């Protein structure tokens, strides 16, 4: 079984939470639907035309956060638009809260996400083209971390030999976000500086009904570290993990199910 991965990095991210209204809150990691959009940008696919191609049936997607992050809320000074004649500012401005995700040191750090992909029923020619574009960093459209102005770049394309197995009846260290429903127990560890790992759980969009139809078909409930650390967890007996092997190094991950 083959699994590939690549890193996507940038200074600032914003992945709007679907339930936010006048305050634009952000997920710490991109939902599966956002990663689908990133893959579509790399391949140069038209808007809304790729929902079936990159659906859970066709390709598995996993994610790991490799930067310790923080969130801050800023206020955007937007035009107050209540009619067609208001675009010149006749109704003044409105202050809108907007949450962004950054590294701990905005000046010196970047946010890096590692994306894992496993082909399922995706057409072979489409998967081969995606791999070539990732290897050459030849994305057709600009990549961003959510917002249009939050530019991002590709790096560190890798291929792994992978095996899928049942979890062991003990604590294991996982190197990606994991499915909350699979977790039986979790232990929070401290880093070398004595800081406790921070773990979050989010319910995020996963799949749309069909191309050009943005009605949600599926959601993922994911557990992940925002401290750029592994997750020490004991999973349920029924849970499956993916063991990645590259040289002498091994990693355990899960895909977003």
mmCIF file of C-alpha atoms in Angstrom, residues 62-230:
data_model
loop_
_atom_site.group_PDB
_atom_site.id
_atom_site.type_symbol
_atom_site.label_atom_id
_atom_site.label_comp_id
_atom_site.label_asym_id
_atom_site.label_seq_id
_atom_site.Cartn_x
_atom_site.Cartn_y
_atom_site.Cartn_z
ATOM 1 C CA UNK A 62 -4.934 12.665 7.026
ATOM 2 C CA UNK A 63 -3.340 15.714 8.642
ATOM 3 C CA UNK A 64 -0.718 16.585 11.246
ATOM 4 C CA UNK A 65 0.089 20.002 12.695
ATOM 5 C CA UNK A 66 3.873 20.547 12.882
ATOM 6 C CA UNK A 67 3.861 24.002 14.504
ATOM 7 C CA UNK A 68 2.782 25.025 17.980
ATOM 8 C CA UNK A 69 0.025 27.547 17.279
ATOM 9 C CA UNK A 70 -1.926 30.304 18.943
ATOM 10 C CA UNK A 71 -5.135 32.134 18.058
ATOM 11 C CA UNK A 72 -5.795 35.853 18.227
ATOM 12 C CA UNK A 73 -8.890 37.892 17.413
ATOM 13 C CA UNK A 74 -8.603 41.071 15.361
ATOM 14 C CA UNK A 75 -11.271 43.512 14.226
ATOM 15 C CA UNK A 76 -11.666 44.171 10.529
ATOM 16 C CA UNK A 77 -12.965 47.584 9.473
ATOM 17 C CA UNK A 78 -15.442 46.510 6.766
ATOM 18 C CA UNK A 79 -17.926 48.541 4.758
ATOM 19 C CA UNK A 80 -21.501 48.392 6.002
ATOM 20 C CA UNK A 81 -23.425 47.088 2.981
ATOM 21 C CA UNK A 82 -27.216 47.131 3.194
ATOM 22 C CA UNK A 83 -28.076 47.913 -0.418
ATOM 23 C CA UNK A 84 -26.674 48.185 -3.930
ATOM 24 C CA UNK A 85 -25.696 51.832 -3.441
ATOM 25 C CA UNK A 86 -23.610 51.308 -0.311
ATOM 26 C CA UNK A 87 -20.325 50.160 -1.876
ATOM 27 C CA UNK A 88 -18.831 53.663 -1.749
ATOM 28 C CA UNK A 89 -19.069 53.763 2.037
ATOM 29 C CA UNK A 90 -22.224 55.833 2.398
ATOM 30 C CA UNK A 91 -23.388 53.676 5.330
ATOM 31 C CA UNK A 92 -20.029 53.876 7.089
ATOM 32 C CA UNK A 93 -18.074 50.930 8.449
ATOM 33 C CA UNK A 94 -18.672 48.031 10.809
ATOM 34 C CA UNK A 95 -16.125 46.375 13.090
ATOM 35 C CA UNK A 96 -16.139 42.595 12.520
ATOM 36 C CA UNK A 97 -14.193 40.213 14.827
ATOM 37 C CA UNK A 98 -11.886 37.888 12.871
ATOM 38 C CA UNK A 99 -9.827 35.059 14.404
ATOM 39 C CA UNK A 100 -6.468 34.071 12.931
ATOM 40 C CA UNK A 101 -4.086 31.192 13.606
ATOM 41 C CA UNK A 102 -0.338 31.844 13.758
ATOM 42 C CA UNK A 103 2.810 30.337 15.199
ATOM 43 C CA UNK A 104 3.768 31.398 18.699
ATOM 44 C CA UNK A 105 6.150 34.019 17.295
ATOM 45 C CA UNK A 106 4.458 35.710 14.346
ATOM 46 C CA UNK A 107 7.682 37.387 13.216
ATOM 47 C CA UNK A 108 9.892 34.296 13.029
ATOM 48 C CA UNK A 109 7.613 31.252 12.809
ATOM 49 C CA UNK A 110 5.462 29.714 10.087
ATOM 50 C CA UNK A 111 2.576 27.271 10.386
ATOM 51 C CA UNK A 112 3.209 23.902 8.775
ATOM 52 C CA UNK A 113 0.629 21.201 8.138
ATOM 53 C CA UNK A 114 1.572 17.755 6.851
ATOM 54 C CA UNK A 115 -1.075 16.222 4.587
ATOM 55 C CA UNK A 116 -1.219 12.435 4.080
ATOM 56 C CA UNK A 117 -2.951 10.885 1.054
ATOM 57 C CA UNK A 118 -3.899 7.303 0.200
ATOM 58 C CA UNK A 119 -5.579 6.515 -3.146
ATOM 59 C CA UNK A 120 -8.741 4.426 -3.024
ATOM 60 C CA UNK A 121 -11.011 4.617 -6.074
ATOM 61 C CA UNK A 122 -9.603 7.831 -7.547
ATOM 62 C CA UNK A 123 -8.871 7.432 -11.295
ATOM 63 C CA UNK A 124 -5.244 6.398 -11.765
ATOM 64 C CA UNK A 125 -4.442 9.179 -14.237
ATOM 65 C CA UNK A 126 -5.793 11.860 -11.859
ATOM 66 C CA UNK A 127 -3.777 10.485 -8.935
ATOM 67 C CA UNK A 128 -0.619 10.239 -11.047
ATOM 68 C CA UNK A 129 -1.036 13.865 -12.168
ATOM 69 C CA UNK A 130 -1.549 15.006 -8.575
ATOM 70 C CA UNK A 131 1.646 13.222 -7.504
ATOM 71 C CA UNK A 132 3.665 14.822 -10.300
ATOM 72 C CA UNK A 133 2.417 18.289 -9.385
ATOM 73 C CA UNK A 134 3.254 17.752 -5.712
ATOM 74 C CA UNK A 135 6.736 16.490 -6.561
ATOM 75 C CA UNK A 136 7.496 19.482 -8.783
ATOM 76 C CA UNK A 137 5.594 22.041 -6.654
ATOM 77 C CA UNK A 138 3.759 22.876 -9.840
ATOM 78 C CA UNK A 139 0.424 23.974 -8.424
ATOM 79 C CA UNK A 140 -1.794 25.588 -11.053
ATOM 80 C CA UNK A 141 -3.537 28.070 -8.745
ATOM 81 C CA UNK A 142 -2.206 29.986 -5.748
ATOM 82 C CA UNK A 143 -2.322 28.078 -2.457
ATOM 83 C CA UNK A 144 -3.570 29.712 0.724
ATOM 84 C CA UNK A 145 -4.212 28.758 4.337
ATOM 85 C CA UNK A 146 -7.899 29.641 4.198
ATOM 86 C CA UNK A 147 -8.062 33.374 3.508
ATOM 87 C CA UNK A 148 -7.218 34.569 0.006
ATOM 88 C CA UNK A 149 -4.363 36.756 1.297
ATOM 89 C CA UNK A 150 -2.824 34.050 3.521
ATOM 90 C CA UNK A 151 -0.329 32.684 0.997
ATOM 91 C CA UNK A 152 1.064 29.173 1.391
ATOM 92 C CA UNK A 153 3.773 27.038 -0.221
ATOM 93 C CA UNK A 154 4.451 23.330 -0.805
ATOM 94 C CA UNK A 155 7.458 21.350 0.408
ATOM 95 C CA UNK A 156 8.748 17.940 1.546
ATOM 96 C CA UNK A 157 6.947 15.536 -0.775
ATOM 97 C CA UNK A 158 7.432 11.974 0.528
ATOM 98 C CA UNK A 159 6.313 8.441 -0.323
ATOM 99 C CA UNK A 160 5.897 5.644 2.219
ATOM 100 C CA UNK A 161 5.390 1.928 2.323
ATOM 101 C CA UNK A 162 2.279 1.562 4.462
ATOM 102 C CA UNK A 163 0.375 -1.191 6.223
ATOM 103 C CA UNK A 164 -3.010 -1.004 7.929
ATOM 104 C CA UNK A 165 -3.416 -2.851 11.205
ATOM 105 C CA UNK A 166 -5.531 -3.004 14.326
ATOM 106 C CA UNK A 167 -4.365 -0.949 17.249
ATOM 107 C CA UNK A 168 -2.423 -2.608 20.064
ATOM 108 C CA UNK A 169 -4.006 -3.043 23.543
ATOM 109 C CA UNK A 170 -1.734 -0.369 25.040
ATOM 110 C CA UNK A 171 -0.840 3.281 24.647
ATOM 111 C CA UNK A 172 0.641 4.191 21.270
ATOM 112 C CA UNK A 173 2.026 7.439 19.862
ATOM 113 C CA UNK A 174 0.206 8.760 16.804
ATOM 114 C CA UNK A 175 1.641 11.366 14.458
ATOM 115 C CA UNK A 176 -1.585 12.804 13.041
ATOM 116 C CA UNK A 177 -5.043 13.996 13.975
ATOM 117 C CA UNK A 178 -7.163 11.012 15.017
ATOM 118 C CA UNK A 179 -10.834 10.113 14.977
ATOM 119 C CA UNK A 180 -12.407 10.908 18.356
ATOM 120 C CA UNK A 181 -14.767 7.943 18.256
ATOM 121 C CA UNK A 182 -11.759 5.578 18.237
ATOM 122 C CA UNK A 183 -10.209 6.955 21.434
ATOM 123 C CA UNK A 184 -10.517 5.024 24.680
ATOM 124 C CA UNK A 185 -7.955 6.919 26.757
ATOM 125 C CA UNK A 186 -5.432 9.717 26.292
ATOM 126 C CA UNK A 187 -2.424 10.907 28.282
ATOM 127 C CA UNK A 188 -1.141 14.477 28.088
ATOM 128 C CA UNK A 189 2.618 14.780 28.206
ATOM 129 C CA UNK A 190 4.985 17.700 28.821
ATOM 130 C CA UNK A 191 7.659 18.929 26.426
ATOM 131 C CA UNK A 192 11.275 19.698 27.274
ATOM 132 C CA UNK A 193 10.255 23.141 28.489
ATOM 133 C CA UNK A 194 7.726 21.668 30.921
ATOM 134 C CA UNK A 195 4.667 22.769 28.949
ATOM 135 C CA UNK A 196 1.732 20.369 28.824
ATOM 136 C CA UNK A 197 0.523 19.309 25.379
ATOM 137 C CA UNK A 198 -2.691 21.035 24.328
ATOM 138 C CA UNK A 199 -5.264 18.797 22.642
ATOM 139 C CA UNK A 200 -8.438 19.974 20.907
ATOM 140 C CA UNK A 201 -11.492 18.198 19.533
ATOM 141 C CA UNK A 202 -13.501 19.586 16.626
ATOM 142 C CA UNK A 203 -16.437 18.524 14.484
ATOM 143 C CA UNK A 204 -15.527 19.508 10.924
ATOM 144 C CA UNK A 205 -16.988 19.225 7.401
ATOM 145 C CA UNK A 206 -15.775 16.171 5.474
ATOM 146 C CA UNK A 207 -17.722 15.627 2.241
ATOM 147 C CA UNK A 208 -20.245 17.405 0.033
ATOM 148 C CA UNK A 209 -23.211 15.680 -1.608
ATOM 149 C CA UNK A 210 -22.007 16.081 -5.207
ATOM 150 C CA UNK A 211 -20.134 18.373 -7.575
ATOM 151 C CA UNK A 212 -21.539 21.935 -7.505
ATOM 152 C CA UNK A 213 -23.656 21.016 -4.462
ATOM 153 C CA UNK A 214 -22.225 22.321 -1.186
ATOM 154 C CA UNK A 215 -24.736 20.530 1.021
ATOM 155 C CA UNK A 216 -22.771 18.571 3.603
ATOM 156 C CA UNK A 217 -22.954 14.804 3.387
ATOM 157 C CA UNK A 218 -20.502 13.840 6.123
ATOM 158 C CA UNK A 219 -18.672 15.288 9.151
ATOM 159 C CA UNK A 220 -15.428 14.300 10.920
ATOM 160 C CA UNK A 221 -14.997 14.507 14.691
ATOM 161 C CA UNK A 222 -11.244 14.814 15.111
ATOM 162 C CA UNK A 223 -8.832 14.971 18.057
ATOM 163 C CA UNK A 224 -5.478 16.681 17.494
ATOM 164 C CA UNK A 225 -2.558 18.354 19.239
ATOM 165 C CA UNK A 226 -1.982 22.074 18.742
ATOM 166 C CA UNK A 227 1.426 21.745 20.428
ATOM 167 C CA UNK A 228 3.120 20.080 17.436
ATOM 168 C CA UNK A 229 3.472 16.906 19.494
ATOM 169 C CA UNK A 230 2.472 13.276 19.118
#
